Amino acid sequence: MEDEWEPPVPAGYNDANRAFLQGFMARGTLTFPQGQKLVAAILAAANGEPVDPESISQDAFANFVRTAREAVEPLDYDIRSSRDQLRNGERVWAFINAHSDPPTQMATTHTAEEVAYIKRLMDLMFDEYNTVRMEVMAVDEGQALKASRPKKGRESQHPNDQDEEDQPSTTTSDRGLKHSEVLSLLSSLVAEGWLEKSRAGFYSLSPRSLIEMWSWLVATYNDDSESAKDWQRIKFCESCKEIVTHGQRCSEMDCTVRLHDICQDRYWRTRRGEKKCPKCETEWTGDHFVGERAITARKGYQRGRGRAIGNGSGSRNGGRSDLEETVAAQQEAADEDEDMEEA
Amino acid sequence: MMPPTQRQRRQAVESDEDEDVHQRPDSPADDGNSDVDHMHGVERDETSQLIKKLVRYALACEYSRTPIRRDGIKERVLGIHGREFKKVYAGAQKQLRASFGMEMVELPTKDRNLLTVEQKRKATKSQSQKEPTSNSYMLVSVLPEYLRVPDIIAPSKVQSPDGEAAYIGIYTMLIAIITLSGGELSDPRLRRYLTRLNAAENMPSSNPNNENAPSEKTELVLQRMIKQGYLVRVADNKNAGDDDAITWHVGPRGKMEVDNEAIAAVVREIYGGGQQNEDLERKLQASLKVKERKPPRSAAANRAPATVQEDEEDSEEDEEPEPGRSTRRGRHG
């Protein structure tokens, strides 16, 4: 048969690669240690003798990832990696859908009401609680519950939305979620790896979400009609150029330079230790934050009388010391994985 | 690993299945297949776009355990190219096998004796002598068995891996019980088994780590199993009110995913104590007509037939992992 169509697969692609792909897809994301375990299990199954996960090199893992990526790219899936802004900047690989907006992606297992809620939650994180003065990009439980029902009669909170959002029809038909349903949904989004819940009780987007959603976030929340130097809702790290939802900001409130905690050591080293904002030359104090620390690092919050921005619903005490530890640990290990940049 | 042989085998199967697609280019009047020989150039690009769409549609359906319906394919994938079904389907199968080690299998049709009298009458009326087809498919893994182990293909993270593992464990157990009871179980008997599994009232929820809802009402979980095609609940109106009026059967997805080999693996795990047990094997063959478990070919092969999670610590009876399957995408060889 002359028109025997052969699907495109990478050279040498075999069952071990297919098993890797199936294992990856079931897990959604892989860190290097998880990847070592997966590859070791595949090699063990193939050879019939145990393989020590520690013996799997970065190269071996990277090979599996590269091959899997080559195999799925023609189908509009992708495997991308990013460093976790928390957890010492550990690199995370995610299997993602290159062509869909993530709410639809999540929609496959969630109801229409839940998907509408997720959209409202995104609006809270990246619009309402992400202002020039307070770039929190996270919500606590109280704030998350406040969005359980669609807002009535209020005009759209984000002027630069694409047309499909905020149609009146959805607001009238969507009756929202009960508080108990919101709590269950949040918990399952954490278990599915879309959201992170911090010790201080804030929900933020996980590395997996950021990898999959960044272009959607930029398209939805940034306004490309404004000139690039204006403040935009989604901003990128001066050093690694990835999204910052947890990091530091220039102490000049109108300046748009942001930096990950995990990137700062390396960055200042390239600047010969001169800790000044590369743009406005203000001294970089490192105590102005993006992320939940925009709230938790405030004096009022530390005294236990903290008020969340806006509605004052987010008071949580404690947490600060944990966060400080986290930050310290991140700074130490900030540039450990320079050799793992490549997927 | 022996990719060349694998591929040859696949191609052999392929050409069988696709006979009507590929072997009739000389009968241009035949619907949908007339343009097979134009599978080059522009037409070919278009076809590969459709194939890609179908592959993505199939994966998305499987993610939520929705059957891949032929109607859905026509509506969401083919659009105006409705007549290309066979060609696109065959291409997508190839792509799924080659890239993912998966394929679509047709779900069995609804068991005729599960239909009510009324439905039967309708069926006979509308049905010609054609072999009935369900026109619904699901994705299964075609990886060799030794690769379908939980260490590799972990319970999916959809909802939560723990909830997924518990759910797979429970429906696998229920399907095993129903099948070994002759394919049918009365409602009171099902309830008795659920009680013995400590699942009469509640089962682990789809996310047991959710402190607000670690468990879920058994009724709701059974409903989900019915909706996803693992179980079928039949109420016989004639004996309404009678306890025996309600019977439980294995649904189409359940039949594909938890086949007899998988059921045998559950039984071996629970009663076999991990040892080769001739008496048990004889009984299994009699009940399930499964292949006798072959002596292990290697350490890996030894693990494969009963791909059971090795850590037994938390294997309460209602949380058996799914042997022989280890993923809901699993299948028999």
XYZ file of C-alpha atoms in Angstrom:
676
model
C 0.000 0.000 0.000
C 1.732 3.098 -1.167
C -0.085 5.547 1.049
C 0.725 3.738 4.260
C 0.694 6.789 6.496
C 3.151 6.648 9.335
C 2.599 8.864 12.335
C 5.586 11.028 13.202
C 7.648 9.643 16.064
C 11.207 10.424 17.087
C 13.954 8.128 15.853
C 14.476 5.130 18.085
C 11.212 5.750 19.929
C 10.266 2.599 21.837
C 8.054 1.155 24.548
C 10.247 2.546 27.314
C 9.584 6.027 25.897
C 5.865 5.286 25.689
C 5.829 4.074 29.277
C 7.645 7.243 30.329
C 5.022 9.329 28.554
C 2.111 7.460 30.143
C 3.723 7.757 33.563
C 4.397 11.448 33.010
C 0.841 12.143 31.873
C -0.630 10.401 34.902
C 1.525 12.505 37.205
C 1.159 15.812 35.333
C 4.511 17.094 36.571
C 7.886 15.613 37.378
C 10.773 16.871 39.444
C 14.189 15.385 38.813
C 13.969 12.947 41.787
C 10.506 11.838 40.628
C 11.867 11.462 37.115
C 14.731 9.339 38.444
C 12.227 7.027 40.113
C 10.110 6.751 36.995
C 13.038 6.054 34.684
C 14.496 3.565 37.170
C 11.159 1.731 37.335
C 10.999 1.541 33.532
C 14.552 0.260 33.207
C 13.947 -2.207 36.023
C 10.828 -3.542 34.332
C 12.634 -3.822 31.022
C 15.739 -5.527 32.351
C 14.182 -7.591 35.067
C 16.428 -6.385 37.822
C 16.120 -3.521 40.285
C 17.594 -0.182 39.290
C 18.613 2.371 41.880
C 16.847 5.685 41.123
C 19.961 7.509 42.318
C 21.863 5.941 39.445
C 19.734 7.744 36.855
C 21.755 10.693 35.625
C 20.406 14.069 34.650
C 21.402 13.267 31.094
C 19.413 10.037 31.090
C 16.347 11.803 32.440
C 16.807 14.725 30.049
C 16.945 12.256 27.173
C 13.610 10.737 28.122
C 12.089 14.202 28.463
C 13.500 15.382 25.139
C 12.237 12.310 23.317
C 8.801 12.534 24.920
C 8.627 16.176 23.979
C 9.545 15.438 20.397
C 6.853 12.778 20.293
C 4.029 14.976 21.593
C 4.905 18.299 19.993
C 3.293 17.486 16.627
C 0.064 16.888 18.570
C 0.097 20.319 20.207
C 1.161 19.048 23.557
C 4.380 20.175 25.102
C 6.694 19.485 27.978
C 8.105 22.595 29.543
C 10.038 23.210 32.662
C 10.289 26.020 35.100
C 11.885 26.568 38.456
C 9.610 26.474 41.455
C 9.641 29.956 42.979
C 9.384 28.248 46.347
C 11.137 25.024 47.319
C 14.649 26.243 46.569
C 13.829 26.800 42.956
C 13.581 23.113 42.195
C 13.049 22.559 38.498
C 9.628 21.158 37.576
C 8.703 19.629 34.247
C 5.065 19.715 33.220
C 3.141 17.955 30.491
C 0.963 20.657 29.052
C -1.597 21.305 26.432
C -0.131 23.871 24.090
C -3.465 24.903 22.642
C -6.211 25.548 25.099
C -7.011 27.997 27.767
C -6.449 26.369 31.116
C -9.913 26.903 32.553
C -11.143 24.697 29.738
C -8.371 22.276 30.489
C -9.558 22.005 34.057
C -13.106 21.896 32.831
C -12.837 18.301 31.814
C -13.390 17.126 35.364
C -15.123 20.145 36.836
C -18.641 21.421 36.469
C -19.516 24.638 34.663
C -20.104 26.351 38.013
C -16.697 25.237 39.240
C -15.002 26.469 36.088
C -16.748 29.827 36.452
C -15.553 29.929 40.037
C -11.970 29.158 38.969
C -12.142 32.109 36.603
C -13.338 34.330 39.449
C -10.523 33.010 41.599
C -8.006 33.956 38.897
C -9.536 37.427 38.761
C -9.101 37.735 42.510
C -5.474 36.662 42.357
C -4.375 38.650 39.347
C -6.695 41.615 39.363
C -8.303 42.452 42.663
C -5.415 41.370 44.874
C -2.746 42.426 42.450
C -2.520 46.185 42.492
C 0.346 48.587 42.028
C 0.802 48.861 45.779
C 0.006 45.284 46.702
C 1.026 42.531 44.336
C -0.264 39.658 46.410
C -1.270 37.302 43.578
C -2.647 34.955 46.191
C -5.806 34.709 48.226
C -6.555 33.355 51.642
C -9.516 31.153 52.376
C -11.785 33.992 53.426
C -11.118 35.857 50.214
C -11.565 32.703 48.170
C -14.949 32.137 49.802
C -16.070 35.666 48.999
C -15.911 34.795 45.322
C -18.123 31.764 45.744
C -20.950 33.523 43.954
C -20.737 35.717 40.882
C -20.916 39.411 41.523
C -24.195 40.992 40.660
C -24.618 44.298 38.939
C -20.990 45.263 39.372
C -19.206 46.258 36.274
C -16.384 44.166 35.002
C -13.377 44.442 37.280
C -10.798 44.084 34.584
C -11.115 46.486 31.743
C -8.783 44.714 29.368
C -10.559 41.413 29.278
C -11.200 39.549 26.109
C -14.713 39.619 24.842
C -15.883 36.199 25.990
C -15.683 37.032 29.661
C -18.219 38.787 31.810
C -21.143 38.282 29.580
C -24.302 39.080 31.457
C -25.806 35.740 30.478
C -23.283 33.800 32.513
C -23.847 35.939 35.578
C -27.533 35.338 35.559
C -27.424 31.603 35.001
C -24.425 30.878 37.234
C -25.649 30.499 40.768
C -22.170 29.992 42.115
C -20.917 27.496 44.662
C -21.700 26.844 48.286
C -18.915 27.587 50.710
C -18.441 23.889 51.361
C -18.162 23.304 47.618
C -15.547 26.027 47.332
C -13.485 24.428 50.083
C -13.699 21.018 48.418
C -12.788 22.476 45.056
C -9.799 24.350 46.480
C -8.613 21.202 48.151
C -8.919 19.161 44.990
C -7.162 21.841 42.940
C -4.311 21.592 45.434
C -4.307 17.786 45.170
C -4.390 17.956 41.382
C -1.395 20.238 41.472
C -2.987 23.419 40.121
C -2.887 25.427 43.318
C -0.436 25.706 46.180
C -1.517 26.352 49.724
C 1.083 28.082 51.858
C 1.622 27.629 55.558
C 0.199 31.051 56.123
C -2.973 29.838 54.411
C -2.673 31.541 51.045
C -3.627 29.891 47.790
C -1.486 30.696 44.772
C -0.824 29.172 41.365
C 1.479 26.159 41.323
C 4.464 25.851 38.994
C 2.347 23.516 36.865
C -0.346 26.161 36.467
C 2.194 28.862 35.710
C 3.894 26.724 33.080
C 0.617 25.885 31.433
C -1.103 29.227 31.840
C 1.494 31.892 31.393
C 0.472 32.929 27.913
C -3.172 32.897 28.918
C -2.416 34.985 31.997
C -0.525 37.540 29.949
C -3.264 37.682 27.336
C -5.995 37.992 29.947
C -4.517 40.330 32.517
C -1.943 42.412 30.701
C -2.859 45.256 28.456
C -0.735 45.311 25.366
C -2.066 48.655 24.266
C -0.194 50.388 27.038
C 3.469 51.017 26.558
C 5.749 48.338 27.915
C 7.158 50.427 30.714
C 3.837 50.870 32.425
C 2.791 48.663 35.254
C 1.264 45.411 34.061
C -0.465 42.783 36.132
C 1.781 39.942 35.035
C 5.479 40.706 35.363
C 8.643 38.778 34.704
C 11.827 38.210 36.630
C 14.674 40.528 35.655
C 17.019 37.572 35.828
C 15.271 34.477 34.490
C 12.449 36.174 32.553
C 9.781 33.883 33.975
C 6.599 35.026 35.729
C 6.980 36.372 39.246
C 4.172 35.539 41.624
C 6.470 35.148 44.596
C 9.527 37.360 44.752
C 10.883 40.830 45.341
C 10.102 44.183 43.848
C 11.882 47.442 43.513
C 11.191 49.602 46.532
C 10.167 52.373 44.186
C 6.482 51.530 43.852
C 6.173 52.817 40.318
C 9.135 50.843 39.042
C 8.306 47.554 37.313
C 11.474 45.575 38.047
C 10.840 42.261 39.782
C 13.180 39.503 40.864
C 12.673 35.970 42.164
C 14.131 35.169 45.562
C 15.665 32.138 43.924
C 17.319 34.271 41.254
C 18.647 37.162 43.274
C 22.036 35.761 44.335
C 23.015 34.912 40.822
C 21.639 38.179 39.557
C 23.515 40.417 41.971
C 26.664 38.468 41.270
C 26.393 39.383 37.592
C 25.945 42.994 38.692
C 29.122 42.801 40.783
C 27.215 43.025 44.008
C 25.829 46.446 43.315
C 22.340 46.106 44.710
C 20.553 48.798 42.791
C 17.500 48.518 40.626
C 18.773 48.084 37.073
C 16.125 50.472 35.809
C 15.552 53.296 38.241
C 18.769 52.838 40.233
C 16.935 52.925 43.525
C 18.739 50.932 46.164
C 17.381 47.362 46.225
C 16.294 46.737 49.798
C 14.894 43.238 49.274
C 12.048 43.840 51.684
C 9.384 44.767 49.187
C 7.592 41.696 48.060
C 5.471 40.130 45.389
C 3.251 37.343 46.664
C 1.718 36.687 50.038
C 4.602 38.411 51.816
C 3.201 41.668 50.481
C 0.721 41.045 53.271
C 2.487 38.836 55.742
C 5.652 40.939 55.929
C 3.722 44.006 56.934
C 4.104 45.172 60.494
C 0.409 45.161 61.130
C 0.127 41.569 60.010
C 3.010 40.476 62.219
C 1.393 41.978 65.240
C -1.450 39.601 64.621
C -3.825 42.341 63.675
C -3.045 42.077 60.034
C -5.663 42.981 57.585
C -5.761 41.726 54.107
C -6.013 44.345 51.501
C -9.414 45.366 50.397
C -11.855 43.558 52.597
C -9.760 43.009 55.667
C -10.817 39.394 55.744
C -7.487 37.726 55.598
C -6.119 37.948 59.054
C -3.889 35.064 59.892
C -1.317 35.133 62.585
C 2.066 33.506 62.631
C 3.567 32.265 59.461
C 6.186 34.934 59.290
C 8.959 32.903 60.837
C 8.241 29.965 58.566
C 8.368 32.248 55.621
C 11.627 33.743 56.720
C 13.096 30.299 56.958
C 11.842 29.473 53.521
C 13.334 32.592 52.063
C 16.673 31.970 53.731
C 16.754 28.414 52.434
C 15.891 29.585 48.965
C 18.679 32.098 48.927
C 21.213 29.487 49.924
C 20.202 27.084 47.262
C 19.306 29.694 44.735
C 21.574 28.690 41.946
C 21.995 25.017 42.444
C 20.473 23.875 39.269
C 22.292 25.840 36.667
C 23.109 22.679 34.769
C 19.482 21.681 34.558
C 18.220 24.558 32.544
C 17.663 22.481 29.461
C 14.680 20.222 29.256
C 12.992 -4.054 24.205
C 12.413 -4.930 20.613
C 10.856 -2.084 18.743
C 11.137 -3.591 15.268
C 9.163 -6.702 16.149
C 6.609 -4.656 18.031
C 6.108 -2.490 15.069
C 5.778 -5.375 12.676
C 3.163 -6.933 14.859
C 1.268 -3.695 14.972
C 1.363 -3.266 11.289
C 0.069 -6.751 10.789
C -2.863 -6.020 13.063
C -3.250 -2.685 11.420
C -3.698 -3.941 7.918
C -6.306 -6.401 9.129
C -8.347 -3.760 10.815
C -8.066 -1.226 8.125
C -8.943 -3.505 5.348
C -11.929 -1.576 4.238
C -10.005 1.646 4.361
C -6.974 0.701 2.427
C -7.992 -2.084 0.157
C -10.678 -0.376 -1.762
C -9.078 2.514 -3.502
C -10.346 1.100 -6.735
C -13.972 1.433 -5.784
C -14.358 5.193 -5.864
C -18.087 5.057 -5.349
C -17.593 3.733 -1.861
C -18.433 6.401 0.654
C -15.743 8.012 2.695
C -12.952 5.999 1.198
C -12.970 7.306 -2.306
C -10.209 9.780 -1.680
C -7.802 7.439 -0.025
C -5.459 7.685 -2.936
C -5.356 11.439 -2.542
C -3.673 11.078 0.788
C -0.864 13.248 -0.445
C -0.245 16.925 -0.647
C -2.987 19.183 0.598
C -5.488 16.432 1.310
C -2.938 14.670 3.345
C -2.246 17.740 5.464
C -5.897 18.121 6.129
C -6.191 14.498 7.115
C -3.289 14.695 9.488
C -4.913 17.746 11.099
C -8.061 15.702 11.626
C -6.021 12.826 12.985
C -4.352 15.174 15.440
C -7.712 16.522 16.531
C -9.059 13.040 17.098
C -6.021 12.014 19.132
C -6.443 15.074 21.317
C -10.180 14.494 21.627
C -9.599 10.886 22.663
C -7.074 11.857 25.322
C -9.375 14.565 26.669
C -12.304 12.142 26.907
C -10.229 9.567 28.704
C -9.064 12.192 31.183
C -12.630 12.510 32.447
C -13.618 8.883 31.761
C -16.087 9.990 29.133
C -16.653 7.484 26.345
C -15.274 8.593 22.996
C -18.492 8.577 20.982
C -18.650 8.413 17.259
C -21.190 11.229 17.318
C -18.808 13.287 19.378
C -16.019 12.619 16.903
C -18.229 13.745 14.059
C -19.273 16.877 15.855
C -16.061 17.934 17.580
C -13.411 16.546 15.251
C -14.621 15.927 11.740
C -17.114 18.706 11.229
C -17.713 19.007 7.512
C -15.420 16.052 6.874
C -17.952 13.683 8.365
C -17.327 11.049 5.742
C -13.654 10.695 6.545
C -14.338 8.817 9.768
C -12.674 5.542 8.891
C -9.538 7.089 7.521
C -9.139 9.522 10.390
C -9.948 6.891 12.966
C -7.349 4.518 11.542
C -4.753 7.273 11.470
C -5.498 8.296 15.035
C -5.146 4.696 16.159
C -1.726 4.527 14.588
C -0.716 7.794 16.158
C -1.984 6.764 19.590
C -0.144 3.464 19.444
C 3.053 4.921 18.077
C 3.316 7.959 20.351
C 1.519 7.018 23.526
C 1.342 3.227 23.544
C -2.434 3.493 23.729
C -5.305 2.680 21.468
C -9.035 3.109 21.235
C -11.132 0.004 21.756
C -14.824 -0.170 21.097
C -16.931 -0.500 24.197
C -19.232 -3.518 24.262
C -22.869 -2.911 23.441
C -25.416 -2.917 26.176
C -26.150 -6.450 27.217
C -29.382 -7.454 25.507
C -30.873 -9.165 28.503
C -30.353 -6.015 30.582
C -32.829 -4.170 28.436
C -36.372 -3.713 29.589
C -39.088 -5.333 27.536
C -39.927 -2.003 25.993
C -36.325 -1.325 25.001
C -36.047 -4.798 23.540
C -39.062 -4.256 21.373
C -37.624 -0.990 20.127
C -34.295 -2.609 19.480
C -35.743 -5.384 17.373
C -37.793 -2.892 15.434
C -34.966 -0.531 14.600
C -32.266 -3.076 14.237
C -31.465 -4.735 11.009
C -29.495 -7.957 10.865
C -26.326 -5.936 11.342
C -24.040 -6.769 14.199
C -24.884 -4.186 16.840
C -22.098 -1.744 17.655
C -21.869 0.686 20.530
C -20.083 3.330 18.452
C -18.290 4.292 21.636
C -14.655 3.813 22.431
C -12.256 4.158 25.285
C -8.493 4.447 25.469
C -6.460 1.551 26.771
C -2.757 1.033 27.143
C -1.106 -1.356 24.717
C 2.205 -1.364 26.503
C 3.571 -4.812 27.262
C 2.389 -6.025 30.609
C 5.742 -5.726 32.342
C 5.635 -1.964 31.814
C 2.151 -1.567 33.210
C 3.154 -1.507 36.852
C 2.155 1.092 39.439
C 5.718 2.357 39.833
C 5.577 3.492 36.244
C 1.947 4.272 35.590
C 0.828 5.784 38.846
C -2.803 6.462 39.678
C -3.715 9.554 37.750
C -3.523 12.884 39.498
C -6.993 13.819 38.303
C -8.780 14.915 41.482
C -6.065 13.332 43.634
C -3.779 10.309 43.299
C -5.004 8.851 46.596
C -8.647 9.256 45.691
C -7.976 7.788 42.274
C -6.204 4.774 43.778
C -9.055 4.144 46.207
C -11.671 4.540 43.490
C -9.868 2.147 41.148
C -9.511 -0.313 44.013
C -13.183 -0.245 44.902
C -14.621 -0.607 41.417
C -12.120 -3.320 40.595
C -13.224 -5.231 43.661
C -16.924 -4.776 42.900
C -16.482 -5.838 39.275
C -14.557 -8.916 40.421
C -17.338 -9.835 42.833
C -20.097 -9.313 40.284
C -18.280 -11.230 37.563
C -17.493 -14.145 39.829
C -21.131 -14.202 40.933
C -22.111 -14.982 37.372
C -22.256 -11.438 36.032
C -25.213 -10.410 38.117
C -25.636 -9.490 41.745
C -28.842 -8.652 43.569
C -28.925 -5.396 45.432
C -29.043 -6.960 48.933
C -26.028 -9.107 48.117
C -24.099 -6.128 46.811
C -24.925 -4.307 50.035
C -23.685 -7.265 52.081
C -20.380 -7.207 50.239
C -20.113 -3.456 50.717
C -20.649 -3.951 54.428
C -17.863 -6.512 54.510
C -15.642 -4.020 52.701
C -16.564 -1.480 55.369
C -18.045 0.660 52.620
C -21.769 0.300 53.267
C -22.303 3.957 54.098
C -19.202 5.790 52.983
C -16.283 5.401 50.637
C -13.110 7.476 50.335
C -13.870 10.624 48.378
C -12.103 11.542 45.176
C -9.748 13.497 47.370
C -9.330 11.783 50.756
C -6.841 14.466 51.828
C -9.574 17.048 51.787
C -10.251 17.579 55.449
C -13.691 18.926 54.607
C -14.762 15.821 52.719
C -12.407 12.865 53.181
C -15.196 10.446 52.423
C -18.229 10.396 50.234
C -21.589 8.692 50.498
C -21.453 5.206 49.008
C -24.563 5.987 46.942
C -22.807 8.908 45.254
C -19.731 6.868 44.423
C -21.915 4.079 43.006
C -23.697 6.684 40.904
C -20.355 7.827 39.521
C -19.415 4.228 38.740
C -22.666 3.846 36.830
C -22.208 7.120 34.993
C -18.669 6.225 33.962
C -19.749 2.813 32.746
C -18.159 0.609 35.381
C -21.438 -0.725 36.755
C -24.991 -1.077 35.501
C -27.945 -1.001 37.828
C -31.063 -2.649 36.465
C -34.444 -2.200 38.066
C -37.022 -4.713 36.955
C -40.428 -3.135 37.020
C -42.264 -6.441 37.124
C -41.025 -7.196 40.600
C -41.048 -3.631 41.800
C -40.865 -3.408 45.533
C -39.228 -6.767 45.735
C -35.654 -6.696 46.989
C -34.513 -8.754 44.060
C -35.957 -6.224 41.664
C -32.637 -4.406 41.535
C -29.611 -6.151 40.106
C -26.077 -4.995 39.480
C -24.040 -5.810 36.393
C -20.684 -4.854 34.926
C -20.823 -1.848 32.597
C -19.046 -1.459 29.253
C -16.033 0.430 30.568
C -15.809 -1.996 33.464
C -15.683 -4.943 31.075
C -12.870 -3.422 29.044
C -10.832 -2.105 31.890
C -11.250 -4.856 34.440
C -11.126 -7.931 32.256
C -10.925 -11.504 33.450
C -7.157 -11.405 33.683
C -7.402 -8.435 36.002
C -10.057 -10.157 38.083
C -7.863 -13.243 38.341
C -5.045 -11.013 39.523
C -7.264 -9.605 42.286
C -8.186 -13.095 43.421
C -4.580 -14.285 43.298
C -3.515 -11.329 45.366
C -6.150 -11.863 48.003
C -6.305 -15.648 48.173
C -3.081 -16.750 46.585
C -0.714 -15.306 49.141
C 1.622 -14.461 46.296
C 2.484 -18.134 45.802
C 1.822 -20.289 42.814
C -1.299 -22.133 43.865
C -2.463 -24.885 41.550
C -5.810 -25.374 43.156
C -6.575 -21.694 42.901
C -5.364 -21.559 39.314
C -7.694 -24.441 38.418
C -10.630 -22.630 39.940
C -9.710 -19.407 38.195
C -9.536 -21.168 34.874
C -12.909 -22.711 35.449
C -14.533 -19.436 36.452
C -12.774 -16.957 34.257
C -11.136 -19.000 31.511
C -7.936 -17.109 32.103
C -4.561 -18.238 30.937
C -2.753 -20.254 33.501
C -0.169 -18.117 35.142
C 3.060 -18.951 33.463
C 6.176 -19.533 35.461
C 7.976 -16.228 35.693
C 10.324 -15.465 32.833
C 12.346 -13.022 34.852
C 12.093 -10.895 37.916
C 10.241 -8.343 35.894
C 7.833 -10.830 34.418
C 7.192 -12.149 37.857
C 5.920 -8.797 38.936
C 3.898 -8.216 35.887
C 0.980 -10.659 36.098
C -0.146 -9.349 39.436
C 0.926 -5.778 39.227
C 0.082 -5.050 42.761
C 1.571 -2.295 44.764
C 4.179 -3.818 46.914
C 3.614 -1.654 49.926
C 0.832 -3.418 51.692
C 0.705 -1.162 54.707
C -2.427 0.666 53.807
C -4.212 -1.997 51.863
C -7.428 -2.014 53.727
C -9.780 -4.280 51.948
C -11.529 -1.502 50.182
C -8.362 0.054 48.927
C -6.886 -2.727 46.900
C -4.931 -1.310 44.064
C -5.967 -2.452 40.694
C -4.041 -5.570 39.845
C -3.314 -6.445 36.283
C -4.191 -2.909 35.299
C -2.497 -0.417 37.483
C -3.965 2.294 35.359
C -7.443 2.826 34.197
C -5.869 2.937 30.802
C -4.577 -0.576 31.230
C -5.756 -3.504 29.230
C -4.981 -7.106 28.696
C -2.418 -8.136 26.127
